[in-house]
mmCIF file of C-alpha atoms in Angstrom:
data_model
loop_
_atom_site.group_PDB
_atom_site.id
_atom_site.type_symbol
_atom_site.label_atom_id
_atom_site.label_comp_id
_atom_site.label_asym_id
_atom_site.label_seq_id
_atom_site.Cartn_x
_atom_site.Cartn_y
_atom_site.Cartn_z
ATOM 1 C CA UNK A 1363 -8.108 14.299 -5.062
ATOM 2 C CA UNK A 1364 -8.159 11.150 -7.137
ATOM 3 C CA UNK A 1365 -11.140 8.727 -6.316
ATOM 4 C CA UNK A 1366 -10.637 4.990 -6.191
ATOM 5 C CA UNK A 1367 -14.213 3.401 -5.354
ATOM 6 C CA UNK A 1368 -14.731 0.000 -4.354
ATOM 7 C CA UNK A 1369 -18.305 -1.823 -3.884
ATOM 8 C CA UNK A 1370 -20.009 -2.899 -1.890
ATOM 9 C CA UNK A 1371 -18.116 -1.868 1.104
ATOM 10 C CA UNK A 1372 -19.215 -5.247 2.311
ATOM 11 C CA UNK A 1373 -20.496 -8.177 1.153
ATOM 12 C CA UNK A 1374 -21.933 -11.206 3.173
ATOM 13 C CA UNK A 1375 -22.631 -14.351 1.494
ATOM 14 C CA UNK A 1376 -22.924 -18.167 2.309
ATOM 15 C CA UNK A 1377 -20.011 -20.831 1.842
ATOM 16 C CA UNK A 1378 -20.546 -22.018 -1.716
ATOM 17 C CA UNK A 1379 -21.933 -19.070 -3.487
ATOM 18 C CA UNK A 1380 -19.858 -16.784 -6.165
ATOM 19 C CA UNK A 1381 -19.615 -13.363 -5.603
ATOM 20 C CA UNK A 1382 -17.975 -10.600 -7.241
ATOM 21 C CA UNK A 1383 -17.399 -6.345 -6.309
ATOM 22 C CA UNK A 1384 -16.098 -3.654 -7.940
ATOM 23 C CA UNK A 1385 -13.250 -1.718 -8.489
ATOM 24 C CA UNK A 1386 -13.864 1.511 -10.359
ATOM 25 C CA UNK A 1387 -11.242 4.639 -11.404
ATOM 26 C CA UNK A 1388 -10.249 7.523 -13.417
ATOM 27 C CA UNK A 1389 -10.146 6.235 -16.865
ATOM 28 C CA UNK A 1390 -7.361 8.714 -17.894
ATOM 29 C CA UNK A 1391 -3.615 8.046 -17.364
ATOM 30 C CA UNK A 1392 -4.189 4.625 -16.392
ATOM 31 C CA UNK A 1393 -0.457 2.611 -15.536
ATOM 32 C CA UNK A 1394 -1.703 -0.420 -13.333
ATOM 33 C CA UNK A 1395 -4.097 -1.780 -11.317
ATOM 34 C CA UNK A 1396 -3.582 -4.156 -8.511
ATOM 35 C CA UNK A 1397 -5.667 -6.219 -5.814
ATOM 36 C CA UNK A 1398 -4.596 -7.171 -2.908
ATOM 37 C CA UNK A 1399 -6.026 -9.691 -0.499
ATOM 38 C CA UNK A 1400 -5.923 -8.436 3.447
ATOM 39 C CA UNK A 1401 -7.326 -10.824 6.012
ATOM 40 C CA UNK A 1402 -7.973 -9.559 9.907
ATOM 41 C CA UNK A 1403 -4.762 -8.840 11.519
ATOM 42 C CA UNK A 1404 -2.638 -9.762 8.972
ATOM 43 C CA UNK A 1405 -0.650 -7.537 6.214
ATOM 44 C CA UNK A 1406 -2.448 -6.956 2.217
ATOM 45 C CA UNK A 1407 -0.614 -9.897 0.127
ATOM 46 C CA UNK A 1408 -1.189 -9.202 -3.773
ATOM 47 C CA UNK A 1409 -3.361 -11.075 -5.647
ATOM 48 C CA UNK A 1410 -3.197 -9.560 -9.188
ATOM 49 C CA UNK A 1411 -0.844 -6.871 -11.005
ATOM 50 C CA UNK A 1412 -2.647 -5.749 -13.962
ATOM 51 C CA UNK A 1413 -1.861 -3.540 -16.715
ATOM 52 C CA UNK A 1414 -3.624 -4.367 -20.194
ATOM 53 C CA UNK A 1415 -6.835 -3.172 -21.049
ATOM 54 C CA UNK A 1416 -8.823 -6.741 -21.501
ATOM 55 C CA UNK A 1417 -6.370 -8.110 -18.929
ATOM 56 C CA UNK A 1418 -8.071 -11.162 -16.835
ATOM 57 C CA UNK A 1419 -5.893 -13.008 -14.611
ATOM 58 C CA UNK A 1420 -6.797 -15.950 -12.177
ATOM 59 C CA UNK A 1421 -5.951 -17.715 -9.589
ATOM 60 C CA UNK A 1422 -7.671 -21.064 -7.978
ATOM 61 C CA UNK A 1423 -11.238 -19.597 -7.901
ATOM 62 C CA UNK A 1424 -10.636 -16.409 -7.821
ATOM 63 C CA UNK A 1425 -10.407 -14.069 -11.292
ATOM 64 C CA UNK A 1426 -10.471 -10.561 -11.851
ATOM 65 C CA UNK A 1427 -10.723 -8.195 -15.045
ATOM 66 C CA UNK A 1428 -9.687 -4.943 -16.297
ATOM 67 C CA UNK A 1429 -11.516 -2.329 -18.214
ATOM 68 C CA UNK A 1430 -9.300 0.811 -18.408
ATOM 69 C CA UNK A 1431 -11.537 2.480 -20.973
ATOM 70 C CA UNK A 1432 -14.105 2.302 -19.178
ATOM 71 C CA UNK A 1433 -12.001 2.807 -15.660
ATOM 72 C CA UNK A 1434 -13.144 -0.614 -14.143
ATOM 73 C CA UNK A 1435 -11.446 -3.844 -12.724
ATOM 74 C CA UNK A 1436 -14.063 -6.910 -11.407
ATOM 75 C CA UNK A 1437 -12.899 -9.526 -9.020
ATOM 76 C CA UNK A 1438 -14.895 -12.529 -8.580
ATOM 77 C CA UNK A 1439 -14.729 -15.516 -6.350
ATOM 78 C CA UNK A 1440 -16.171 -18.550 -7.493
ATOM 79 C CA UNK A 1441 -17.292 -21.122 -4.637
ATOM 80 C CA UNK A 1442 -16.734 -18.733 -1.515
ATOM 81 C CA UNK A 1443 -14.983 -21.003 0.950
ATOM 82 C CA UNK A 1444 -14.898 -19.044 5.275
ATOM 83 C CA UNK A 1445 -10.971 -18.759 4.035
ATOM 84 C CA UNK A 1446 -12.266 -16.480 1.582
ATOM 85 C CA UNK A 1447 -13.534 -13.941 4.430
ATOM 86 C CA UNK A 1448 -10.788 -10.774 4.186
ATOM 87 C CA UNK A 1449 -10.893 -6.954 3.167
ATOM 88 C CA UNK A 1450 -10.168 -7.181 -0.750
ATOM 89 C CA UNK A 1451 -8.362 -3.785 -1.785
ATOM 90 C CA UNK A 1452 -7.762 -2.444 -5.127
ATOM 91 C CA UNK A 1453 -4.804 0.097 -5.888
ATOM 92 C CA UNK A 1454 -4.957 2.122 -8.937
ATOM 93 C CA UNK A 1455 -1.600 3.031 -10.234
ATOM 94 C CA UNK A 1456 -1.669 6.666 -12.149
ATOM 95 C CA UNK A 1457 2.041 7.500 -13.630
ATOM 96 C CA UNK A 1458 4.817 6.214 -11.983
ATOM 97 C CA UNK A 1459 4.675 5.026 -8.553
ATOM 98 C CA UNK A 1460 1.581 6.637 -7.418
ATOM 99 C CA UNK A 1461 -0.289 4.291 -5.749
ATOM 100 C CA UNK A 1462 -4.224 4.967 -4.823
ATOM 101 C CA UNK A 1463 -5.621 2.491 -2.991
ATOM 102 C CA UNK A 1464 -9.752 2.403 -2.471
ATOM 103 C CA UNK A 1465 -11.304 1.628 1.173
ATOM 104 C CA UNK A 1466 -11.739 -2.261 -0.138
ATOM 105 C CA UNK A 1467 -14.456 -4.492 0.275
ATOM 106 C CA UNK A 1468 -14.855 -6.258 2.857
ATOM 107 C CA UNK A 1469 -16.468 -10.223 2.482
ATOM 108 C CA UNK A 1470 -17.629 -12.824 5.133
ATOM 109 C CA UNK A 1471 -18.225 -15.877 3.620
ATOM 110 C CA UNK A 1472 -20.559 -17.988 6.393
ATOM 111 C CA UNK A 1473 -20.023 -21.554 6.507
ATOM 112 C CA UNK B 720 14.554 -14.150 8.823
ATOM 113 C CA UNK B 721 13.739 -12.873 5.592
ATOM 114 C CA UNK B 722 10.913 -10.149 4.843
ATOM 115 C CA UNK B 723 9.688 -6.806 5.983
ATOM 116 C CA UNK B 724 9.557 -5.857 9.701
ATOM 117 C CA UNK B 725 7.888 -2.871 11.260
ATOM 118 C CA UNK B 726 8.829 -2.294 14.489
ATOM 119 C CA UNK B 727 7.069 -1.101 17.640
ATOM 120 C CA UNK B 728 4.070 -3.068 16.562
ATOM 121 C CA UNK B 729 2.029 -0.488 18.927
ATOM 122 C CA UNK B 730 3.187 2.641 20.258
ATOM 123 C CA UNK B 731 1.173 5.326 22.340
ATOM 124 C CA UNK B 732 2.567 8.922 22.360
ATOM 125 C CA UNK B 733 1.277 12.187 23.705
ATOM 126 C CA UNK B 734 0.447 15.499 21.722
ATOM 127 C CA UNK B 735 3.844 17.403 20.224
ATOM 128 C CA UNK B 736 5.728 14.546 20.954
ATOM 129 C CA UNK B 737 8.597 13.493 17.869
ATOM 130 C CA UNK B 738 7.891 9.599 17.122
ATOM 131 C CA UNK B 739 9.993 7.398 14.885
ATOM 132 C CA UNK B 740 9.193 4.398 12.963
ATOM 133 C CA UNK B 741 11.280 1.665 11.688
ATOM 134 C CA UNK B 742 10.360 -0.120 8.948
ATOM 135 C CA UNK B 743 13.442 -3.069 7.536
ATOM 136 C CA UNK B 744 13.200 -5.067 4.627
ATOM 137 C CA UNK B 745 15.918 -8.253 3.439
ATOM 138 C CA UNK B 746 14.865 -8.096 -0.256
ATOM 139 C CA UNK B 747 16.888 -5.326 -1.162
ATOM 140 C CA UNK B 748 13.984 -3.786 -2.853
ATOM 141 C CA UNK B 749 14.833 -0.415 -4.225
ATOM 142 C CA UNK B 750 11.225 0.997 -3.383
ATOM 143 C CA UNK B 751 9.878 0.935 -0.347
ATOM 144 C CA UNK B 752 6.000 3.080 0.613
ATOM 145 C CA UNK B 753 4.732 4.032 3.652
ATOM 146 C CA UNK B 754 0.859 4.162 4.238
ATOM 147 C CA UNK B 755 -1.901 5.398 6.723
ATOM 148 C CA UNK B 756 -4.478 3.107 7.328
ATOM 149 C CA UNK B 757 -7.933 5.001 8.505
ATOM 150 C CA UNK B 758 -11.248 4.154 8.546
ATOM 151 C CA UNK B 759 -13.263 5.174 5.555
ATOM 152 C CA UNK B 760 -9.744 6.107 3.767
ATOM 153 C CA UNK B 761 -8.404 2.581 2.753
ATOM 154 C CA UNK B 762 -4.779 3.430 2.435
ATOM 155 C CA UNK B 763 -3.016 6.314 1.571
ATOM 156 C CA UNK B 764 0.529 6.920 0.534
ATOM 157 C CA UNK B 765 2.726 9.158 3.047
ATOM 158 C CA UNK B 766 6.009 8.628 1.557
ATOM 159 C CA UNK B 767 7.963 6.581 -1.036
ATOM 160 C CA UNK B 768 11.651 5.834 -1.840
ATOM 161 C CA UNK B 769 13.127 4.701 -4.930
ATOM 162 C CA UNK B 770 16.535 4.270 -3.934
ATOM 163 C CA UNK B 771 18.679 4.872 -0.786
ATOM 164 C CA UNK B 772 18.486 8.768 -0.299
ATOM 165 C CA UNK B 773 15.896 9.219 -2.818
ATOM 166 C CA UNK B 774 12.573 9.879 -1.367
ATOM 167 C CA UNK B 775 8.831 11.564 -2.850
ATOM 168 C CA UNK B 776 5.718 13.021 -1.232
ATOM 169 C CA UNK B 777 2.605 10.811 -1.361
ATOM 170 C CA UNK B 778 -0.948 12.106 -0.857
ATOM 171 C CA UNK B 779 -0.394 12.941 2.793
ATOM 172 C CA UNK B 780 3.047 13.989 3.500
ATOM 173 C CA UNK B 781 1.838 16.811 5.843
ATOM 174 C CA UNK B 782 3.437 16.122 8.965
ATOM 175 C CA UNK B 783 5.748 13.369 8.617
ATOM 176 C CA UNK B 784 9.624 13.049 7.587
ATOM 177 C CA UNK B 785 11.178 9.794 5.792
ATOM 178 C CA UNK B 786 14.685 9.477 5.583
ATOM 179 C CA UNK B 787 16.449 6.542 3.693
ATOM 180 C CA UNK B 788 20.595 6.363 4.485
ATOM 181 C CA UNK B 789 20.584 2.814 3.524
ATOM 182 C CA UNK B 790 18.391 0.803 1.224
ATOM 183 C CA UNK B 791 16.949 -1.700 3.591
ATOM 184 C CA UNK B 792 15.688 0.857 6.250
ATOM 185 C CA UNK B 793 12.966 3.334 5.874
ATOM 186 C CA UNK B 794 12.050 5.310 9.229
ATOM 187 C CA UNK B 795 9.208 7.500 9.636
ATOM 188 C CA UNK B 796 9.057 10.540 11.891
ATOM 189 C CA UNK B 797 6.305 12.119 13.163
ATOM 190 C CA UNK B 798 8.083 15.412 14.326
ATOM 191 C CA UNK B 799 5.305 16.535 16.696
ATOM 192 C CA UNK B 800 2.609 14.376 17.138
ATOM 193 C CA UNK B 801 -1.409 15.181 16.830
ATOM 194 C CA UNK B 802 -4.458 13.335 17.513
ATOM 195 C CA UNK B 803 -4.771 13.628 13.985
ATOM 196 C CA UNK B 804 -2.056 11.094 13.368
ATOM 197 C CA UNK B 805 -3.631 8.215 15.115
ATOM 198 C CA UNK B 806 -3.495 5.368 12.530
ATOM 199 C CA UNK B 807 -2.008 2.301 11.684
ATOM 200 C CA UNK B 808 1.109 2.443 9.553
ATOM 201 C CA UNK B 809 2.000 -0.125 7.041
ATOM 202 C CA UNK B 810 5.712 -0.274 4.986
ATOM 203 C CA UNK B 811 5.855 -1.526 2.152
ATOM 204 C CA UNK B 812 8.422 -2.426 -0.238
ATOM 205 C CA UNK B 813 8.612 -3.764 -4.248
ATOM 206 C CA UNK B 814 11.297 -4.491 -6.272
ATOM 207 C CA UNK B 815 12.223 -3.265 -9.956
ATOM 208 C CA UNK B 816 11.847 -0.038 -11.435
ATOM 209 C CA UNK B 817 7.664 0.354 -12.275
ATOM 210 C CA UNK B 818 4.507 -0.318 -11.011
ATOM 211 C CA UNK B 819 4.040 -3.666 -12.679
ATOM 212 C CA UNK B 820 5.190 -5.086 -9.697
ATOM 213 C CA UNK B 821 3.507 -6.448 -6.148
ATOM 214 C CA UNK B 822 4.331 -4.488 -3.013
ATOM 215 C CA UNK B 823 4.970 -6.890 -0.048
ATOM 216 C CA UNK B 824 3.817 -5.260 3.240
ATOM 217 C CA UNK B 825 5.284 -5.250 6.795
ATOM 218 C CA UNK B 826 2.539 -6.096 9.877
ATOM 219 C CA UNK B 827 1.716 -2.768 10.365
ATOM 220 C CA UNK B 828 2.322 -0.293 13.581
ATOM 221 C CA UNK B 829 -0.592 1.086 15.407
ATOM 222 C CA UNK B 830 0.047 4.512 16.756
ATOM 223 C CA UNK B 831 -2.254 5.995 19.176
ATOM 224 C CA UNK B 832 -1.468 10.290 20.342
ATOM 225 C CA UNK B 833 -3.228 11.208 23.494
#
């Protein structure tokens, strides 16, 4: 069984402040890793395909990075806005097309 | 109109019963995933397709049958139903040949077996 860990499971925070969870997997046999934003009754849209150790991508206030060495990816959201409130899920990628996707984290962002 | 459609949205079934459900994209994406949702479990990968009549196990295959005759459809069958299978089911699909590239999901069918 292959472990993808996110955390915190949830995360509640007032409009305005930054916040940022974790993504954490095997280190070994690493191919991709990729967030993906899922709000309540909607479908996971991705925010990030990454695949470089070092990799940090961004986009509008929200970034993420990737240490495979290390078998760790951050996200962080600069200036939570209530839009930001959603279940953030990473999926670790071992080999090719095996996706493993952790239980996400889940962020309320109060106004 | 253009995307990935699941379809029913909700379905409720009783024990041993065979279910079937659709999944259809318009991309033309040659892969195309189907995942459990559960609670506690995030998602996990029942099936994938690489290509019309090419199809792979995921982490829980037990259970279910995929079949893919052409490359737009994707059906999964649950061939007798148990509790155990009470989830919500997302499809997925994602073009090109690796991982490098963003899976686009469908809304997602909630299946409840009495």
């Amino acid at each position: 069984i292959l472990n993808v860990e996110q955390s915190p499971q949830s995360l509640h925070v007032q409009e305005g402040d930054s916040t940022n969870f974790t993504c954490s997997f095997p280190s070994s046999n690493f191919y991709a890793l990729h967030w993906y934003r899922w709000e309540t009754a909607k479908s996971p849209e991705a925010l990030f395909v990454m695949t470089l150790n070092g990799d940090e991508k961004k986009k509008g206030q929200i970034s993420a990075t990737l240490n495979t060495k290390e078998g760790y990816s951050y996200l962080y959201i600069k200036g939570s806005q209530p839009e930001d409130s959603a279940t953030y899920l990473c999926a670790f990628i071992r080999g090719f097309n095996k996706f493993y996707f952790g239980s996400g984290t889940k962020l309320n962002v109060k106004p | 109109d253009a995307g990935i459609t699941q379809s029913p949205r909700y379905k409720i079934t009783e024990t041993g019963r065979q279910v079937t459900l659709m999944c259809h994209q318009t991309w033309s994406h040659s892969y195309m995933f189907w995942y459990r949702q559960d609670l506690g479990h995030g998602l996990r990968l029942i099936y994938y397709s690489a290509a019309a009549d090419i199809t792979d196990k995921g982490e829980v295959p037990d259970g279910y049958v995929v079949s893919r005759s052409k490359t737009e459809n994707f059906p999964l069958t649950l061939e007798s139903a148990t509790r155990s299978q009470t989830s919500v089911y997302f499809c997925a699909s994602m073009s090109g040949r690796d991982s490098y590239n963003e899976q686009f999901f469908g809304p997602g069918t909630r299946l409840t077996v009495l």
